[in-house]
Amino acid sequence: MRSCLRPLLRGPHIQHVYTTLLTRNATRCSLRYSWLRLASTRVSSAVSDLEKRISNIPLERFRNFCIVAHVDHGKSTLSDRLLEITGTIEPGGKKQVLDKLDVERERGITVKAQTCSMLYSYKGEDYLLHLVDTPGHVDFRAEVSRSYASCGGAILLVDASQGVQAQTVANFYLAFSQGLQLIPIINKVDLPSADAPRALEQIRTTFELDTNNAVMVSAKTGLNVEAILPAVVEQIPAPTGDHLKPLRLLLVDSWYSNFKGVILLVRIFDGQISAGNQVVSFATGLKYFVGEVGIMYPDQTPQTVLRAGQVGYIHFNPGMKRSQEAKAGDTYTTVGSEKDVAPLPGFEEPKSMVFVAAYPVDQSDYGHLEDSINQIVLNDRSVTIQKEYSEALGAGWRLGFLGTLHCSVFEDRLRQEHGATVIITPPTVPFKVIRTDGMEEIIQNPADFPDKDASFSRVSQLQEPYVNVTITLPEEYLGKVIELCESNRGEQKELQFFTATQVILKYNLPLAHLVDDFFGKLKGLTKGYASLDYEEAEWRESNIMKLQLLVNKIPVDAVARVVHSSQAERLGRQWVTKFKEHVDRQMFEVVIQAAVGRRIVARETIKPFRKDVLQNLHASDVSRRRKLLDRQKEGRKKLRGE
């Protein structure tokens, strides 16, 4: 067959077909190359036009500002409208552009502060505006604090229907302490329940701010949003700095890229930086060559140079591989200028307030879960990790978080972004043990807490952490909230009516009670109208003890908790009742106990399956029946390994 076709394949008509196909392919390649060249020319010209506009803007026309508010007051939606007004993004596109994480979009909250630069024309002159969208939840206060370092002012956003809430108060005092210029903005004025005059009165009486220049907007509909940027230009001062001085920049934030390594978000205070410069860190002393500089517009947009007053990103070549080298609050300068530059004051490192243990459902997934946790921690350095082992659940980790929401978001990211299946234990807090020899030790794992045995005699004092809690709520729920705080061992510090119907309540609460779904109980009692803010207070001596769960006299270390003596019996009864519902019946008796030291505070028993060994006996002697039952009892002892 092949020999018959060979002459046909060598014919002139076949060669003509080959020539035609080659010509067509060459034409297609040429067209594709021309199109790519045209596209790249357009992109480069767009970038160069942007850079040309920025280079013509003097420092006096820079404005760096952030948006701060309580949770769900509309920060991300307002950011979208401002980006649309300045032409940074197309109108009607993707919502919440600056919320990058899936969990942020699903929950409707901002977890990580995001930045974007905008060009705005006002009275015929271009202004370079740098916007920071900050988180509103108390767990992420460190993100807000870092954002203030790169800004000269802030938009204080208040929901017209909710009014001033706890985190609004906390953000105001944090911004006020750093000398930021604040612009009050009332959002959601289009809602039927909106009460803008009440919100303005709260701002005036609580913060003593002038509300005559406050702007009433609806970020969702875009109503009057265009009036915000002129207020920003007129009221927020320009950043200070001199681009002729030696380089001095502040590391504000960082994140990890698989291709570029650690990318740094920086604020330039003096001098300028461009690709090819060699810089040195004041904190670590390490030196790096700059590979690329740019601005967020809203994504990473490379620039030739960043100068004094700007906020942008840089990454190194070769890249920074370890995120631990990027210390937030660090100062960088060019190599050789270390003696001419004074380092900037850094940030206080956030402390972990809540600890949980994480274990894979199947120990064969340990490696995958470890990689997943390390991947997330690269972009969230506030999480602390320590390996641990449980007799019941196997190898795992002890993870530290800033709060319960931080922990919940981390767990969601593990499941959604990495498909990890994980067991998370209930949150616990650290405790302090002071020994008779004066040595102090912080206990993060309840399994390491001293039992009431011989070693307990060497313990002089046990302390637990307290927090200052600020609750804002309508006056009608005041009695219920006070009752909730008192039942959680709270101490009232202040009760203030800042309007006729709104109350600010301040309490000292044990942190252990705060992380035990206190916020959920508060929301339930007040139908969602109360808000909460807290800050670390002090260590206090307390009558605390370790509560353990025993299954057939064997402790389950993974679920051990440190509780106050007044809560031990109640929690113990809850534990054994709940645990009994989830344990299958066995061929032997299962005894579930809650114990404090050697004292059993609660017990439940799961009766065994029992074979009817007397089913074939009808008129037999009682001794025969007793013999069979005793034999069955002996068999059960062997089954239990007694």
C-alpha positions as a printed Julia matrix, in Angstrom:
642×3 Matrix{Float64}:
   0.0     0.0    0.0
   2.79    2.41   0.99
   4.72    1.65  -2.21
   1.6     2.51  -4.26
   1.16    5.87  -2.52
   4.83    6.89  -2.62
   4.72    8.22  -6.24
   1.62   10.29  -5.4
   3.3    11.88  -2.37
   6.23   12.95  -4.56
   4.09   14.59  -7.21
   4.21   18.32  -8.1
   0.63   18.91  -6.8
   1.72   17.76  -3.33
   4.66   20.18  -3.39
   2.24   22.99  -4.34
   0.09   22.16  -1.27
   3.19   22.23   0.99
   4.25   25.62  -0.43
   0.75   27.06   0.12
   0.6    25.85   3.75
   4.04   27.3    4.53
   3.05   30.67   3.02
  -0.17   30.8    5.06
   1.66   29.92   8.31
   4.28   32.61   7.67
   1.53   35.18   7.04
  -0.24   34.2   10.28
   3.0    34.43  12.31
   3.75   37.83  10.78
   0.26   39.13  11.64
   0.47   37.75  15.17
   3.9    39.33  15.69
   2.64   42.69  14.37
  -0.38   42.55  16.71
   1.81   41.74  19.74
   4.17   44.56  18.85
   1.26   46.97  18.56
  -0.19   45.82  21.9
   3.15   46.15  23.67
   3.62   49.61  22.13
   0.2    50.67  23.42
   0.93   49.32  26.93
   4.36   50.96  27.1
   2.94   54.26  25.84
   0.14   54.07  28.44
   2.65   53.41  31.21
   4.94   56.16  30.0
   2.0    58.62  29.82
   1.08   57.76  33.41
   4.67   58.14  34.56
   5.02   61.41  32.67
   1.96   62.83  34.45
   3.25   61.7   37.85
   6.74   63.13  37.24
   5.2    66.57  36.55
   3.35   66.62  39.9
   5.33   68.37  42.68
   5.38   67.11  46.27
   2.95   69.87  47.3
   0.23   68.16  45.23
   0.61   64.7   46.83
  -2.09   63.51  49.23
  -1.85   60.28  51.26
  -5.03   59.27  53.11
  -6.92   56.23  54.37
 -10.54   55.32  55.07
 -11.29   54.16  58.62
 -14.62   53.03  60.02
 -16.39   50.33  61.98
 -17.16   46.98  60.33
 -19.7    47.15  57.48
 -19.9    50.95  57.26
 -19.04   50.87  53.53
 -15.26   51.45  53.25
 -14.62   49.11  50.29
 -17.67   50.34  48.36
 -16.57   53.96  48.84
 -13.08   53.01  47.63
 -14.63   51.61  44.42
 -16.49   54.89  43.78
 -13.33   56.98  44.3
 -11.36   54.76  41.91
 -14.12   55.16  39.3
 -14.25   58.95  39.67
 -10.48   59.24  39.11
 -10.57   56.86  36.12
  -8.36   54.28  37.84
 -10.95   51.55  37.1
 -13.87   51.34  34.69
 -17.31   52.15  36.15
 -19.66   49.19  36.66
 -16.85   46.63  36.83
 -15.91   44.2   39.57
 -17.11   45.18  43.03
 -14.73   45.6   45.97
 -11.67   45.86  43.74
  -9.27   46.3   46.66
 -10.51   43.17  48.48
  -8.14   40.59  46.99
  -8.98   37.49  49.08
 -11.94   35.18  48.4
 -12.81   35.13  52.09
 -13.06   38.95  52.06
 -15.6    38.87  49.23
 -17.63   36.06  50.79
 -17.85   37.62  54.25
 -18.08   41.2   53.03
 -15.24   42.35  55.32
 -11.74   43.69  54.76
  -9.05   41.52  56.34
  -5.85   43.08  54.96
  -5.25   46.77  54.26
  -4.97   47.41  50.5
  -3.55   50.44  48.72
  -4.02   52.22  45.41
  -2.68   55.39  43.77
  -4.98   57.72  41.81
  -4.53   60.75  39.57
  -7.11   63.48  40.15
  -7.48   66.77  38.3
  -8.66   69.65  40.53
  -8.93   73.26  39.37
  -6.84   72.46  36.29
  -3.97   70.82  38.2
  -3.1    67.14  38.62
  -2.91   65.65  42.12
  -1.41   62.28  43.06
  -3.67   60.66  45.67
  -2.73   57.54  47.59
  -5.65   55.67  49.14
  -5.54   52.94  51.82
  -8.62   50.81  52.48
  -8.28   49.54  56.06
  -9.98   46.68  57.96
 -12.75   47.61  60.37
 -12.62   44.71  62.83
 -10.74   45.03  66.1
  -8.69   41.87  65.38
  -6.89   43.68  62.54
  -6.06   46.9   64.4
  -2.35   46.39  63.61
  -3.18   46.77  59.88
  -4.88   50.12  60.62
  -1.97   51.32  62.74
   0.54   50.54  59.96
  -1.67   52.31  57.4
  -1.62   55.52  59.44
   2.19   55.64  59.15
   1.95   56.18  55.39
  -0.86   58.77  55.54
  -1.29   62.45  56.36
  -5.02   62.25  56.99
  -8.02   59.96  57.15
 -11.66   59.82  56.12
 -13.7    58.98  59.23
 -16.64   57.1   57.74
 -19.83   56.71  59.79
 -22.97   54.76  58.81
 -25.99   57.11  58.93
 -28.24   54.3   60.2
 -25.8    52.85  62.79
 -24.05   55.98  64.0
 -20.79   56.01  65.94
 -19.77   52.51  67.07
 -16.97   51.01  69.14
 -14.35   50.64  66.41
 -15.14   54.17  65.16
 -14.13   55.44  68.6
 -10.96   53.3   68.68
  -9.88   54.37  65.17
 -10.48   58.04  65.97
  -8.24   58.02  69.04
  -5.55   56.06  67.21
  -5.56   58.57  64.34
  -5.74   61.53  66.73
  -2.69   60.27  68.66
  -0.69   60.22  65.4
  -1.75   63.76  64.45
  -3.77   62.87  61.35
  -6.25   65.31  59.82
  -9.75   63.76  59.94
 -12.59   64.38  57.48
 -16.03   63.19  58.73
 -18.12   61.47  56.04
 -21.68   60.2   56.62
 -22.44   57.16  54.42
 -25.63   55.29  53.49
 -27.83   58.41  53.61
 -30.13   56.78  51.04
 -31.36   54.11  53.49
 -34.88   54.49  54.92
 -33.45   54.06  58.44
 -30.73   56.71  57.91
 -30.51   59.46  60.54
 -27.71   61.75  59.4
 -28.36   64.54  61.96
 -28.04   62.0   64.8
 -24.74   60.69  63.37
 -23.39   64.25  63.04
 -24.38   65.03  66.61
 -22.58   61.9   67.83
 -19.4    62.9   65.95
 -19.6    66.43  67.36
 -20.15   65.41  70.99
 -17.92   62.3   71.06
 -14.91   63.53  69.06
 -15.36   67.33  69.22
 -14.91   67.51  65.45
 -16.28   70.33  63.32
 -19.09   68.75  61.3
 -19.91   71.84  59.2
 -17.72   70.47  56.39
 -18.93   66.86  56.74
 -19.97   65.26  53.44
 -23.23   63.26  53.13
 -22.84   60.42  50.62
 -24.18   57.09  49.49
 -21.27   54.97  48.31
 -23.61   52.35  46.86
 -25.53   54.72  44.56
 -22.67   57.21  44.12
 -24.71   60.09  45.59
 -22.47   63.13  46.29
 -19.28   61.0   46.31
 -17.61   63.47  43.93
 -17.55   66.01  46.81
 -15.11   63.88  48.84
 -11.93   64.31  46.77
 -12.04   68.15  46.78
 -12.3    67.94  50.59
  -9.3    65.59  50.63
  -7.24   67.98  48.48
  -8.15   71.05  50.56
  -8.05   69.61  54.11
  -5.38   66.89  54.15
  -1.81   68.27  54.19
   0.8    67.25  51.64
   3.53   64.86  52.85
   6.89   66.27  53.85
  10.21   65.18  52.36
  13.1    66.12  50.1
  14.0    64.02  47.06
  17.54   65.5   47.05
  18.42   64.02  50.47
  19.75   60.47  50.96
  17.12   57.76  50.64
  15.01   57.05  53.72
  12.0    54.76  53.31
   9.67   52.98  55.73
   8.54   49.38  55.21
   4.77   49.5   55.75
   3.68   46.0   54.65
   4.83   43.01  52.62
   3.43   40.01  50.77
   4.89   37.0   49.01
   5.0    36.22  45.29
   6.03   32.8   43.99
   7.87   34.46  41.1
   9.39   37.62  42.64
   9.83   36.65  46.29
   8.82   39.1   49.02
   7.32   42.34  47.68
   7.56   45.4   49.97
   5.03   48.22  50.29
   7.04   51.31  51.23
   6.57   54.99  51.98
   9.42   57.22  50.73
  10.23   59.95  53.28
  13.41   61.34  51.67
  15.38   60.77  48.48
  14.31   58.53  45.63
  14.7    54.9   44.62
  14.89   53.14  41.26
  15.79   49.75  39.85
  19.5    48.92  40.23
  19.99   50.78  43.54
  21.56   48.83  46.39
  19.76   49.32  49.7
  20.4    48.16  53.25
  18.03   47.36  56.12
  18.59   49.05  59.49
  16.9    46.17  61.35
  18.75   43.21  59.82
  21.79   44.83  58.15
  21.13   42.82  54.98
  21.8    44.39  51.59
  19.7    44.0   48.43
  19.71   45.14  44.81
  16.39   46.7   43.75
  14.86   44.81  40.83
  11.69   46.84  40.23
   9.8    49.81  41.7
   6.23   50.83  40.99
   2.83   51.94  42.29
  -0.45   50.11  42.85
  -2.74   51.42  40.07
  -4.76   49.43  41.21
  -2.49   46.46  40.37
   1.3    46.55  40.33
   2.36   49.12  37.72
   6.16   49.46  37.21
   7.73   52.95  37.32
  11.21   54.24  36.63
  11.55   55.95  40.02
   9.73   56.47  43.33
  10.45   59.8   45.03
   9.86   61.46  48.39
   6.2    61.53  49.43
   5.14   58.56  47.31
   3.85   55.19  48.47
   4.66   52.24  46.21
   6.11   48.77  46.02
   9.62   47.44  45.46
  11.07   43.98  45.03
  14.67   42.87  44.82
  16.79   41.0   42.3
  17.71   38.4   43.4
  14.48   38.32  45.35
  14.03   38.29  49.12
  13.07   34.66  49.8
  12.31   34.75  53.54
   9.34   36.86  54.63
  10.91   37.06  58.13
  13.53   39.43  56.68
  10.8    41.98  55.87
  10.11   43.51  59.27
   7.2    45.97  59.26
   8.42   49.38  60.48
  11.98   48.82  59.27
  13.94   51.67  57.64
  15.95   51.22  54.42
  18.54   53.49  52.83
  21.11   53.27  50.06
  24.39   51.51  50.87
  26.92   54.1   52.07
  24.31   56.49  53.53
  23.75   54.65  56.81
  25.52   57.32  58.89
  23.63   60.18  57.23
  20.14   58.75  57.82
  18.31   58.36  61.14
  16.02   55.33  61.3
  12.29   56.0   61.54
  10.31   54.87  64.61
   8.96   51.41  63.84
   5.74   49.61  64.72
   4.93   47.58  67.77
   4.74   43.94  66.74
   1.19   42.59  67.24
   0.91   39.97  69.98
  -1.06   36.77  69.6
  -4.1    36.87  71.88
  -5.84   33.59  70.96
  -4.3    30.13  70.51
  -5.73   27.02  68.87
  -4.35   23.61  67.97
  -4.67   22.4   64.37
  -4.44   18.75  63.29
  -4.99   17.02  59.94
  -8.07   14.79  59.8
  -5.83   12.07  58.34
  -2.17   11.99  59.41
  -1.2    11.08  55.84
  -2.21   14.68  54.91
   0.27   16.18  57.39
   2.74   17.29  54.68
   0.05   18.95  52.55
  -1.42   20.79  55.55
   2.04   21.98  56.64
   2.71   23.41  53.17
  -0.71   25.1   53.17
  -0.15   26.73  56.58
   3.34   27.95  55.61
   1.98   29.38  52.34
  -0.67   31.47  54.15
   1.75   32.59  56.85
   4.02   34.05  54.15
   1.35   36.75  53.66
   0.18   36.93  57.29
   3.17   37.21  59.6
   1.01   37.96  62.66
   0.28   34.21  62.93
   2.64   32.32  65.26
   3.36   28.61  64.69
   4.72   25.95  67.0
   4.68   22.21  66.34
   3.06   19.96  68.93
   1.86   16.37  69.35
  -1.34   14.97  70.82
  -1.83   11.38  71.93
  -5.38   11.48  70.6
  -5.0    13.45  67.34
  -1.36   12.93  66.37
   1.07   15.54  65.03
  -0.18   19.11  64.63
   0.55   22.76  65.35
  -0.2    25.33  68.02
  -1.27   28.49  66.15
  -1.49   31.99  67.65
  -3.89   34.66  66.3
  -4.83   38.25  67.02
  -8.45   37.3   67.77
 -11.24   34.84  67.08
 -12.19   36.39  63.7
  -8.54   36.24  62.62
  -8.56   32.52  63.51
 -11.83   31.93  61.63
 -10.53   33.7   58.5
  -7.31   31.65  58.6
  -9.33   28.42  58.81
 -11.53   29.48  55.87
  -8.45   30.24  53.76
  -7.01   26.81  54.53
 -10.2    25.12  53.31
 -10.94   27.34  50.31
  -7.53   28.19  48.86
  -5.74   24.9   49.64
  -8.53   22.32  50.04
  -7.13   21.29  53.42
  -9.18   19.23  55.87
  -8.27   20.29  59.38
  -9.4    19.81  62.98
  -9.31   23.08  64.98
  -9.58   22.94  68.78
 -11.54   25.61  70.74
  -9.59   28.87  71.21
  -7.55   29.35  74.38
  -5.53   32.25  75.79
  -2.07   32.35  77.4
  -1.63   32.14  81.17
   1.25   33.15  83.41
   2.76   30.83  86.04
   4.95   32.44  88.73
   7.02   29.87  90.61
   8.29   30.02  94.17
  11.83   30.76  92.96
  10.55   33.91  91.17
  10.74   32.5   87.65
   7.82   33.42  85.33
   6.54   31.28  82.49
   3.86   31.96  79.85
   1.76   28.85  79.16
   0.15   28.79  75.7
  -0.85   25.12  75.59
  -3.36   24.02  78.29
  -1.77   20.55  78.29
   1.39   22.15  79.77
  -0.53   23.87  82.58
   0.56   22.5   86.01
  -1.79   19.92  87.51
  -2.64   19.84  91.21
   0.06   17.3   92.0
   3.51   17.35  93.57
   4.86   19.89  91.03
   2.01   22.28  91.88
   3.63   22.98  95.26
   6.38   24.89  93.43
   3.82   27.32  91.95
   3.53   30.62  93.81
   0.87   32.37  91.71
  -1.33   31.86  88.63
  -2.33   34.82  86.49
  -4.64   35.33  83.51
  -4.82   38.23  81.0
  -7.52   40.91  81.23
  -8.67   43.28  78.49
 -10.36   46.71  78.5
 -13.64   46.28  76.62
 -15.62   49.19  75.13
 -19.21   48.44  74.13
 -21.54   50.88  72.38
 -25.23   49.97  72.43
 -28.76   51.39  72.47
 -29.98   52.31  75.95
 -32.87   49.79  75.87
 -30.43   46.82  75.99
 -28.25   48.2   78.8
 -29.58   45.89  81.54
 -29.08   42.71  79.5
 -25.53   43.67  78.49
 -24.51   44.51  82.07
 -25.9    41.13  83.15
 -23.84   39.41  80.41
 -20.64   41.2   81.47
 -21.18   40.44  85.16
 -21.8    36.74  84.43
 -18.44   36.68  82.63
 -16.56   38.02  85.68
 -16.44   41.55  84.31
 -15.7    44.7   86.34
 -17.52   47.87  85.28
 -15.23   50.89  84.79
 -17.38   53.5   83.09
 -20.94   54.1   81.93
 -21.5    57.09  79.65
 -24.52   58.35  77.67
 -23.09   60.11  74.63
 -26.6    60.71  73.23
 -30.07   60.33  74.7
 -30.37   56.76  73.36
 -26.74   55.57  72.9
 -24.49   54.29  75.69
 -20.75   53.65  75.93
 -20.04   50.9   78.45
 -16.47   50.11  79.58
 -15.58   46.88  81.38
 -12.52   44.92  82.43
 -13.02   41.33  81.25
 -10.89   38.17  81.38
  -9.63   37.47  77.88
 -10.63   33.8   78.26
 -14.3    34.82  78.48
 -14.0    37.26  75.59
 -12.83   34.57  73.15
 -15.58   32.18  74.32
 -18.13   33.61  71.82
 -18.73   36.72  73.97
 -19.26   38.84  70.85
 -21.84   36.39  69.47
 -23.77   36.46  72.76
 -23.6    40.27  72.79
 -24.99   40.49  69.24
 -27.78   38.06  70.14
 -28.87   40.02  73.22
 -28.92   43.37  71.38
 -30.34   42.12  68.04
 -27.07   43.08  66.34
 -27.06   46.75  67.44
 -24.14   46.55  69.89
 -20.51   46.9   68.83
 -17.35   45.97  70.69
 -13.73   47.02  70.85
 -11.01   45.8   73.2
  -7.37   46.35  74.01
  -4.85   44.5   76.16
  -4.9    45.58  79.83
  -2.94   43.6   82.42
  -2.2    40.25  84.09
  -4.18   39.48  87.25
  -3.92   36.78  89.87
  -6.77   34.32  89.45
  -8.08   31.02  90.81
  -7.67   29.09  87.55
  -7.27   25.35  87.01
  -6.95   22.8   84.22
 -10.14   21.01  83.19
  -9.5    17.67  81.46
 -11.68   15.19  79.62
 -11.09   11.52  80.51
 -12.29    8.6   78.39
 -12.04    5.36  80.37
  -9.63    7.19  82.72
  -7.31    8.22  79.85
  -6.99   12.04  79.39
  -7.69   13.54  75.94
  -5.0    16.24  75.92
  -6.21   17.98  72.74
  -9.39   19.32  74.39
  -7.94   20.33  77.79
  -8.77   23.88  78.88
  -7.74   26.26  81.64
 -10.85   27.69  83.34
 -11.78   29.65  86.43
 -12.88   27.59  89.43
 -16.39   29.07  89.24
 -16.83   27.75  85.68
 -15.34   24.26  86.07
 -18.44   22.26  87.02
 -20.73   23.93  84.48
 -18.26   23.43  81.63
 -17.52   19.87  82.78
 -21.21   18.91  82.58
 -21.47   20.5   79.11
 -18.41   18.59  77.92
 -19.46   15.11  78.99
 -23.03   15.59  77.71
 -21.81   16.83  74.31
 -19.1    14.18  74.02
 -21.58   11.4   74.78
 -23.67   12.46  71.75
 -20.72   11.96  69.39
 -19.22    8.7   70.72
 -20.56    5.47  69.22
 -21.68    2.65  71.45
 -19.04   -0.07  71.85
 -18.88   -3.71  72.91
 -17.56   -2.48  76.26
 -18.6     0.27  78.67
 -17.28    3.78  77.89
 -16.91    6.13  80.86
 -16.61    9.86  80.05
 -15.45   12.13  82.86
 -14.5    15.79  83.34
 -11.79   16.19  85.96
  -9.98   19.01  87.75
  -6.82   17.46  89.15
  -8.01   14.31  90.93
 -11.55   15.59  91.44
 -14.24   14.37  89.02
 -16.74   17.18  88.37
 -19.01   15.4   85.84
 -19.56   11.91  84.43
 -21.54   10.14  81.7
 -21.56    6.4   80.9
 -22.23    4.77  77.54
 -23.6     1.28  78.14
 -22.1    -1.53  76.02
 -23.76   -3.74  73.46
 -24.49   -7.03  75.25
 -25.08  -10.43  73.72
 -27.97  -12.34  75.29
 -26.05  -15.38  76.6
 -29.18  -16.71  78.34
 -31.32  -17.01  75.22
 -30.97  -20.84  75.0
 -31.65  -21.43  78.7
 -35.27  -21.96  79.68
 -35.7   -24.05  82.84
 -32.06  -24.16  83.91
 -30.71  -23.7   87.4
 -29.8   -20.19  88.59
 -26.18  -21.22  89.13
 -25.93  -22.06  85.42
 -27.2   -18.58  84.52
 -24.76  -16.94  86.93
 -21.87  -18.94  85.47
 -22.61  -17.71  81.92
 -22.99  -14.08  83.06
 -19.69  -14.22  84.98
 -17.94  -15.65  81.94
 -19.31  -12.79  79.84
 -18.06  -10.3   82.42
 -14.56  -11.79  82.32
 -14.57  -11.54  78.53
 -15.37   -7.82  78.72
 -12.44   -7.24  81.06
 -10.12   -8.88  78.55
 -11.64   -6.7   75.78
 -10.86   -3.54  77.77
  -7.34   -4.8   78.46
  -7.8    -4.84  82.23
